[in-house]
mmCIF file of N, CA and C in Angstrom:
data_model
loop_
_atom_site.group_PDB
_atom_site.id
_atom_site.type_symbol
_atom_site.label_atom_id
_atom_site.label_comp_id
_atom_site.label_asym_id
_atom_site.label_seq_id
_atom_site.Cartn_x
_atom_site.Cartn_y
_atom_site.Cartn_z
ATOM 1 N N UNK D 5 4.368 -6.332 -11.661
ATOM 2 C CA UNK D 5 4.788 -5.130 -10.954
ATOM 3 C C UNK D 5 3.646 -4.123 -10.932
ATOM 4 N N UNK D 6 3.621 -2.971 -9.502
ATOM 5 C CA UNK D 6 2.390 -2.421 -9.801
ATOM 6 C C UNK D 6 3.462 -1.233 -8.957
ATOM 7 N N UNK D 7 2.667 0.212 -9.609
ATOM 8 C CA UNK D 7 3.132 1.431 -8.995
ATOM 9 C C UNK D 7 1.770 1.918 -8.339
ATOM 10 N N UNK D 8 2.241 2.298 -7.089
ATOM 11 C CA UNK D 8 0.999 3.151 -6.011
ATOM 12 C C UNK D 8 1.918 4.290 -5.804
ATOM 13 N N UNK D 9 0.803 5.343 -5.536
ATOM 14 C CA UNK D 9 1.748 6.692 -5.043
ATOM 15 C C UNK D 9 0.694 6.715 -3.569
ATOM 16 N N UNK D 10 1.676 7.050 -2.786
ATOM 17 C CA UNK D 10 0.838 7.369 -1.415
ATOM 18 C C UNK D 10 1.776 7.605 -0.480
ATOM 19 N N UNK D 11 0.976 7.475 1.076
ATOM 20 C CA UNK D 11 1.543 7.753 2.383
ATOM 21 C C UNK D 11 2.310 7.191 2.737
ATOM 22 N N UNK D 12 3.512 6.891 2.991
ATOM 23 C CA UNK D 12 3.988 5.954 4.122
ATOM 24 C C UNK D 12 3.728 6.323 5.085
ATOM 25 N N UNK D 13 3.730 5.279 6.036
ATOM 26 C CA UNK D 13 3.536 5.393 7.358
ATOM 27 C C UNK D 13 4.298 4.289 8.044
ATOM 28 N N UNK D 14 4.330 4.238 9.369
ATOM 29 C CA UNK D 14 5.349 2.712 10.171
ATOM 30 C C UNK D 14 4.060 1.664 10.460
ATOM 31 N N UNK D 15 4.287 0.885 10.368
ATOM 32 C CA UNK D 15 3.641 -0.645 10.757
ATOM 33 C C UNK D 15 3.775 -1.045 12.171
ATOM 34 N N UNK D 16 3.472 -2.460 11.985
ATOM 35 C CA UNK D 16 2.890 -2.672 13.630
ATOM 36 C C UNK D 16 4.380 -3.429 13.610
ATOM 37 N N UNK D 17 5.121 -3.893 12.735
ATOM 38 C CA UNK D 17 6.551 -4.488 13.427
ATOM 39 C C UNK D 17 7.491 -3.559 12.581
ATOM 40 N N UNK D 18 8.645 -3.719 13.166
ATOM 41 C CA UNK D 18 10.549 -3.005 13.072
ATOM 42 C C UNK D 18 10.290 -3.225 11.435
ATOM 43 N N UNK D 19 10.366 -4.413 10.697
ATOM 44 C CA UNK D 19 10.113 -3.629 9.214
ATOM 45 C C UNK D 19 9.288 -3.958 8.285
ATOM 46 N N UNK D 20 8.191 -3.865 8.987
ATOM 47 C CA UNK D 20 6.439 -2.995 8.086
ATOM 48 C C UNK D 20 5.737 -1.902 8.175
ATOM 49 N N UNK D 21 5.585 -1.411 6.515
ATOM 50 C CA UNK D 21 5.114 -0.233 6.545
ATOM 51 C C UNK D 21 3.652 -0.202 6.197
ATOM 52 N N UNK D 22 3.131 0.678 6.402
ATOM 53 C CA UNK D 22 1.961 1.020 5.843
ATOM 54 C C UNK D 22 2.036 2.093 4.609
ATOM 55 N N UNK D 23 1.420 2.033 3.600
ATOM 56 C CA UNK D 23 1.185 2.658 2.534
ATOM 57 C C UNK D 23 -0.347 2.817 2.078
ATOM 58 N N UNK D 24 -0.315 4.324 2.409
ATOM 59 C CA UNK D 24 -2.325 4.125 1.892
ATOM 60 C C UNK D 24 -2.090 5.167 0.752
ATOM 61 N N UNK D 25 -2.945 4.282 -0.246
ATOM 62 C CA UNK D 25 -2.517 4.877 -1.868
ATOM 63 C C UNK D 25 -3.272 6.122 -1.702
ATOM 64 N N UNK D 26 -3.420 7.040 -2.498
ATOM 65 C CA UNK D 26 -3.761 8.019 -3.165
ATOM 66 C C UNK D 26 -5.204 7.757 -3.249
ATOM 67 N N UNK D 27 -5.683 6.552 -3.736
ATOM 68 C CA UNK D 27 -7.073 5.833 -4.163
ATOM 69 C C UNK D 27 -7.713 5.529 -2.892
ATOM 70 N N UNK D 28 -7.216 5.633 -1.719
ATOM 71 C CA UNK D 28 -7.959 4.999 -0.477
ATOM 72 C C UNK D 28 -7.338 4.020 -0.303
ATOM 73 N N UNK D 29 -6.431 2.619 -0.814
ATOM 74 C CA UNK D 29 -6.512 1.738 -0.916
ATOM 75 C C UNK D 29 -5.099 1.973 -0.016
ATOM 76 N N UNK D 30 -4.862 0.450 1.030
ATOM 77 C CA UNK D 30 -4.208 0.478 2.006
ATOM 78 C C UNK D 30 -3.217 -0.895 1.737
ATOM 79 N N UNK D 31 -1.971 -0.855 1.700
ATOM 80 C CA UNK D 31 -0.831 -1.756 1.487
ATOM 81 C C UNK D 31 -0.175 -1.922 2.442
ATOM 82 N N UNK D 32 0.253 -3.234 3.148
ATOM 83 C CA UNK D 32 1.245 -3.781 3.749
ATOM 84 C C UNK D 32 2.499 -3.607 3.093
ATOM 85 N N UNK D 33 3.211 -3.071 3.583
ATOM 86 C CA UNK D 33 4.379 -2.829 3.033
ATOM 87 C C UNK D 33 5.869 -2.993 3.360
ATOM 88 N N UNK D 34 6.631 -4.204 2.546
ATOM 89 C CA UNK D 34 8.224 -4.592 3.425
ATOM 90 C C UNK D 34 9.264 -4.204 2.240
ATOM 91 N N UNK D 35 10.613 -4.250 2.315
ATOM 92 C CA UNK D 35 11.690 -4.198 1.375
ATOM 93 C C UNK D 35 12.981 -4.827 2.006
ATOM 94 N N UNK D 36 13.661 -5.483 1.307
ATOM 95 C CA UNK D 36 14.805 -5.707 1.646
ATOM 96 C C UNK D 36 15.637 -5.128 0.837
ATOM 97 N N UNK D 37 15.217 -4.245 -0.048
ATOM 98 C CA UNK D 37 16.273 -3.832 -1.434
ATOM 99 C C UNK D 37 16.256 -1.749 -0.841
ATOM 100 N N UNK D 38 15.584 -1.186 -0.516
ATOM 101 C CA UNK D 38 14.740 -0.248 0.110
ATOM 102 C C UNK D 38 14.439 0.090 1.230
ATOM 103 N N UNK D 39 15.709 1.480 1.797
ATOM 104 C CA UNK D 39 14.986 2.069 3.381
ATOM 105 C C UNK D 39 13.937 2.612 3.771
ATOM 106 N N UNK D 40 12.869 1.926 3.632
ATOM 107 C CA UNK D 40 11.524 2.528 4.143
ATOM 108 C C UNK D 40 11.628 3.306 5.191
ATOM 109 N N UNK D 41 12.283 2.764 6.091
ATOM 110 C CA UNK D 41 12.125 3.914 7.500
ATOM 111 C C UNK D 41 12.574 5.405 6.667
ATOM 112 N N UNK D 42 13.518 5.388 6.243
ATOM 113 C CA UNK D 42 13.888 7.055 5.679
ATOM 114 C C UNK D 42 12.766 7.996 4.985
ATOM 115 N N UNK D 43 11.635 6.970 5.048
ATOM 116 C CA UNK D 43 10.080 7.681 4.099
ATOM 117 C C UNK D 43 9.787 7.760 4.709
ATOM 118 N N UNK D 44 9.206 7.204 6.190
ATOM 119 C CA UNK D 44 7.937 7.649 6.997
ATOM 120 C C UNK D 44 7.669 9.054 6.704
ATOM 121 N N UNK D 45 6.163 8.897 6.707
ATOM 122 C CA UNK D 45 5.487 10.544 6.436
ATOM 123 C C UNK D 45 5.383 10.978 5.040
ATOM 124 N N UNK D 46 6.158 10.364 4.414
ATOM 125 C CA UNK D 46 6.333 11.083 2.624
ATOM 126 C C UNK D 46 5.621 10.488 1.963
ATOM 127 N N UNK D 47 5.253 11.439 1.150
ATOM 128 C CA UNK D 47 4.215 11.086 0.227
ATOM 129 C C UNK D 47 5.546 9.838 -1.413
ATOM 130 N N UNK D 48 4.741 9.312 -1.748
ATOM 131 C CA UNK D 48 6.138 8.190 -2.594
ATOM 132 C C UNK D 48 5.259 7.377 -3.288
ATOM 133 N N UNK D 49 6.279 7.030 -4.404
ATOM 134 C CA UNK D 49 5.615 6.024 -5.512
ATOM 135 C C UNK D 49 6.705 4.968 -5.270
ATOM 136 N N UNK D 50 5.689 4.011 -4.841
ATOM 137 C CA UNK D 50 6.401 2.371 -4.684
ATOM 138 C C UNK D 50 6.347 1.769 -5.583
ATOM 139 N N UNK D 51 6.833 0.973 -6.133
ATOM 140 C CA UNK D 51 7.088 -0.163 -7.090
ATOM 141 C C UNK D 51 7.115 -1.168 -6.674
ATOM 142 N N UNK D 52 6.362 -2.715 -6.767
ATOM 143 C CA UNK D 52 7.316 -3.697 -6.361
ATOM 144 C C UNK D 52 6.458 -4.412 -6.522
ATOM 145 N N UNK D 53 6.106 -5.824 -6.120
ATOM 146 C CA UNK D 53 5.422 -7.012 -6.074
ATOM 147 C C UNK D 53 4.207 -7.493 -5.279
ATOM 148 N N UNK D 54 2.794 -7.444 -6.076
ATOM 149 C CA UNK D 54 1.675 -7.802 -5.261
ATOM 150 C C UNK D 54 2.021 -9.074 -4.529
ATOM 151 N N UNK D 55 1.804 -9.185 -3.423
ATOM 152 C CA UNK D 55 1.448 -10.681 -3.012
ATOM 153 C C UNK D 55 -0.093 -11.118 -3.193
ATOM 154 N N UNK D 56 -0.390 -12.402 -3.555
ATOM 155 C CA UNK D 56 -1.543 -13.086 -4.161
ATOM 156 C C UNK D 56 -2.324 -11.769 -4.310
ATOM 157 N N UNK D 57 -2.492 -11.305 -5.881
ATOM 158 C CA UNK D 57 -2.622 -10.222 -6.161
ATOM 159 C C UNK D 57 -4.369 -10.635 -6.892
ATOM 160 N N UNK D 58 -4.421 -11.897 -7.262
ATOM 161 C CA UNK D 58 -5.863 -12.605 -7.636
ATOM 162 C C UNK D 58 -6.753 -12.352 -6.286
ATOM 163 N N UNK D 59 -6.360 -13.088 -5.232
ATOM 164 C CA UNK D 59 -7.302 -12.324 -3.977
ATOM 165 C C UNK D 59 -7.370 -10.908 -3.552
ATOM 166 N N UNK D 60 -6.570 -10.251 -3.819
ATOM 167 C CA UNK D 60 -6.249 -8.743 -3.394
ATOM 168 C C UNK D 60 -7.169 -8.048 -4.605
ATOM 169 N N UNK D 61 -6.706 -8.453 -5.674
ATOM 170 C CA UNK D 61 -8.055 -7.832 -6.655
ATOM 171 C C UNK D 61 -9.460 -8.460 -6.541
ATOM 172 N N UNK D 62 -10.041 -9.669 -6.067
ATOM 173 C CA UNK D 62 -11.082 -10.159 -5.669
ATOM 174 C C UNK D 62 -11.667 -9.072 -4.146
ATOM 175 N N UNK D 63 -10.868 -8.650 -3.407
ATOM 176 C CA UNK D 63 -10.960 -7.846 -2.313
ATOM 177 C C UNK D 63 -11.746 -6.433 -2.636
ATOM 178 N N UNK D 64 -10.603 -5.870 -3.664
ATOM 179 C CA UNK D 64 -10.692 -4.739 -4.175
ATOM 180 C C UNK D 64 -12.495 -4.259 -5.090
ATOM 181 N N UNK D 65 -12.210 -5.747 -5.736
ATOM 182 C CA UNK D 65 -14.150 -5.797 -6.553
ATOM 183 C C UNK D 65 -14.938 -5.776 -5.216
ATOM 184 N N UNK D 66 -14.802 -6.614 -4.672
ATOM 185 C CA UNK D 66 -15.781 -6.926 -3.249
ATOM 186 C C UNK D 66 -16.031 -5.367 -2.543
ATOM 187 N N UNK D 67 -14.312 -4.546 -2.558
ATOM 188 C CA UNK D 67 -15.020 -2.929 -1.742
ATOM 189 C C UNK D 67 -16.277 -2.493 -2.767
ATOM 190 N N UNK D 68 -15.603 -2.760 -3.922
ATOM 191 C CA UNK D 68 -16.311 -1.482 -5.219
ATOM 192 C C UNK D 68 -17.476 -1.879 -4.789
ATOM 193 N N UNK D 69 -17.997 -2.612 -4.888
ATOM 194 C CA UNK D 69 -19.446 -3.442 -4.848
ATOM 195 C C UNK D 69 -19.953 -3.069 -3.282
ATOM 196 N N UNK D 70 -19.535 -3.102 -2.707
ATOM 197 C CA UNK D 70 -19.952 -2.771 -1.169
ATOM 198 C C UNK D 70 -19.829 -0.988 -1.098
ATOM 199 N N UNK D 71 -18.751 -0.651 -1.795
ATOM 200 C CA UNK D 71 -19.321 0.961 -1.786
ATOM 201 C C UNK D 71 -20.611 1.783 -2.051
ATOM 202 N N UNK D 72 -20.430 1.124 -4.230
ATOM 203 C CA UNK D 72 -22.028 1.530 -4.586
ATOM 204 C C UNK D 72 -22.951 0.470 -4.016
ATOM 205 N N UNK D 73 -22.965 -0.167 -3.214
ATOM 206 C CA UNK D 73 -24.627 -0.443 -2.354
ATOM 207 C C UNK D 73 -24.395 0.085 -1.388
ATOM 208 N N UNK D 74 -23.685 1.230 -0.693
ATOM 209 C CA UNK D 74 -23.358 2.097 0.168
ATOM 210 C C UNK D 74 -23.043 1.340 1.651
ATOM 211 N N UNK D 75 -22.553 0.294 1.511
ATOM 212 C CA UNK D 75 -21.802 -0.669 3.054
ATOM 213 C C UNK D 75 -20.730 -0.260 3.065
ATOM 214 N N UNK D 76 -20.155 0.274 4.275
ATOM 215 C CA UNK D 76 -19.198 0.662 4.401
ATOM 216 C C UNK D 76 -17.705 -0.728 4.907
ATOM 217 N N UNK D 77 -17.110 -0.618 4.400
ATOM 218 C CA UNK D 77 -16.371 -2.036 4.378
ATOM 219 C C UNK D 77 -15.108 -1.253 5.158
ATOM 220 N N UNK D 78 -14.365 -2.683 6.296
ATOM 221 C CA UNK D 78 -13.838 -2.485 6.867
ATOM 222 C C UNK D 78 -12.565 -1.697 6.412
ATOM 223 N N UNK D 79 -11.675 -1.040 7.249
ATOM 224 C CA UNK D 79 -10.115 -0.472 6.470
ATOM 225 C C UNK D 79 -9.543 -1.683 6.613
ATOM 226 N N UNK D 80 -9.935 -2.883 7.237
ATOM 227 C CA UNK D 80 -8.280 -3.942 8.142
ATOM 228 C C UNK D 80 -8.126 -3.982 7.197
ATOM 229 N N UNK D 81 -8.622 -4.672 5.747
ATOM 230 C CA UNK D 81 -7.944 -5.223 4.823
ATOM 231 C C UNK D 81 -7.502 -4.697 3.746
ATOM 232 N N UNK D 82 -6.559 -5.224 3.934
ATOM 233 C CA UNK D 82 -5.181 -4.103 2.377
ATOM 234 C C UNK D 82 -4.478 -5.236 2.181
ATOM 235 N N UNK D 83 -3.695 -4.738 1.352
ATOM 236 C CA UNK D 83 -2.804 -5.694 -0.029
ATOM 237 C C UNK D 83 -1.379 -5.949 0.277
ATOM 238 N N UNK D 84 -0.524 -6.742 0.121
ATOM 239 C CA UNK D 84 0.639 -6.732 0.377
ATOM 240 C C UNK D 84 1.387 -6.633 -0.482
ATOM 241 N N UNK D 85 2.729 -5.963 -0.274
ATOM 242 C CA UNK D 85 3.195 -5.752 -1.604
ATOM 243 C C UNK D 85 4.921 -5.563 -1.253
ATOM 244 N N UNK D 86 5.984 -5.780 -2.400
ATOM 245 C CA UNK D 86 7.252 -6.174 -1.495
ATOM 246 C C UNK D 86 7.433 -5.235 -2.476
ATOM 247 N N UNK D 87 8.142 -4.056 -1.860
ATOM 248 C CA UNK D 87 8.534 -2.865 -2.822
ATOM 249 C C UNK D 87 10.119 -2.953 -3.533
ATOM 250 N N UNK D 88 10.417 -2.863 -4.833
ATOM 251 C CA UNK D 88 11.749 -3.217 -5.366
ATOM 252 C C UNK D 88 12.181 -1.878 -5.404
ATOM 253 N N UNK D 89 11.440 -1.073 -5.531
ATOM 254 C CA UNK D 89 11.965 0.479 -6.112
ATOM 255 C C UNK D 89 11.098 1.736 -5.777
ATOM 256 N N UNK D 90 11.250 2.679 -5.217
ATOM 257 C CA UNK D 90 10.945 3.896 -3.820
ATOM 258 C C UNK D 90 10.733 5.390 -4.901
ATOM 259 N N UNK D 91 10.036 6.084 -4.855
ATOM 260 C CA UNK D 91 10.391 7.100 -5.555
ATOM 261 C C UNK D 91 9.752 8.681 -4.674
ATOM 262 N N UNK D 92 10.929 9.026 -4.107
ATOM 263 C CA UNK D 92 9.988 9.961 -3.215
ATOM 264 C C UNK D 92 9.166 11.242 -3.872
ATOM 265 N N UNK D 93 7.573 11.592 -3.745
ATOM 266 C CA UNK D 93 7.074 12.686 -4.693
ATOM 267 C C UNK D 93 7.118 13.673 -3.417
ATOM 268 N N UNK D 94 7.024 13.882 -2.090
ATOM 269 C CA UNK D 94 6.803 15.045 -1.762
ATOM 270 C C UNK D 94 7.324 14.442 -0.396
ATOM 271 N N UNK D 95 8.359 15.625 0.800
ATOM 272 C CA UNK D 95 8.937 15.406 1.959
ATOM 273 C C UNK D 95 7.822 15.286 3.036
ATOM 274 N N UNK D 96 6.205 15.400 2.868
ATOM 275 C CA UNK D 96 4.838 15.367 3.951
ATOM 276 C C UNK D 96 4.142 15.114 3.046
ATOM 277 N N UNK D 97 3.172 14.486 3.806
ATOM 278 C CA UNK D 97 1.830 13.609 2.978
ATOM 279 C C UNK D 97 1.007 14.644 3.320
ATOM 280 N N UNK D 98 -0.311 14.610 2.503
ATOM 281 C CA UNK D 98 -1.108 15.444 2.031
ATOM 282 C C UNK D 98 -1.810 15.916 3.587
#
């Protein structure tokens, strides 16, 4: 289980969200337990389940490393993650 606090936002289908953490870091985001649509815009701490979280942290080293040699690495790629539990911190994102 992993907690991110960040943006929601709506996705490119009816139910995926986008979540860009606090850290920069950008999550695919679904629930079947959890009304995401009722967050769009709010700032929120998700809970729930990395998908292949070994490549997603292999990703994550690969930005660090491409940051400090100053390459700027694409946004497409973010993490997926199936949220079990929603916690709203603020009604607008920063």
């Amino acid at each position: 289980m992993r907690d991110i606090t960040g943006c929601l936002s709506k996705g490119d289908s009816a139910d995926e969200f986008l979540l860009t953490g606090n850290d920069d870091s950008t999550w695919e985001v679904r629930s079947s337990r959890v009304a995401l649509a009722e967050h769009v815009g709010h700032t929120v701490t998700a809970t729930g389940v990395v998908s292949n979280a070994k490549m997603h942290n292999m990703k994550e080293d690969a930005k660090e490393a491409a940051k400090d040699s100053g390459i700027k690495k694409s946004d497409a790629e973010h993490g997926h993650m199936k949220i079990t539990d929603l916690k709203m911190v603020s009604d607008s994102c920063k």
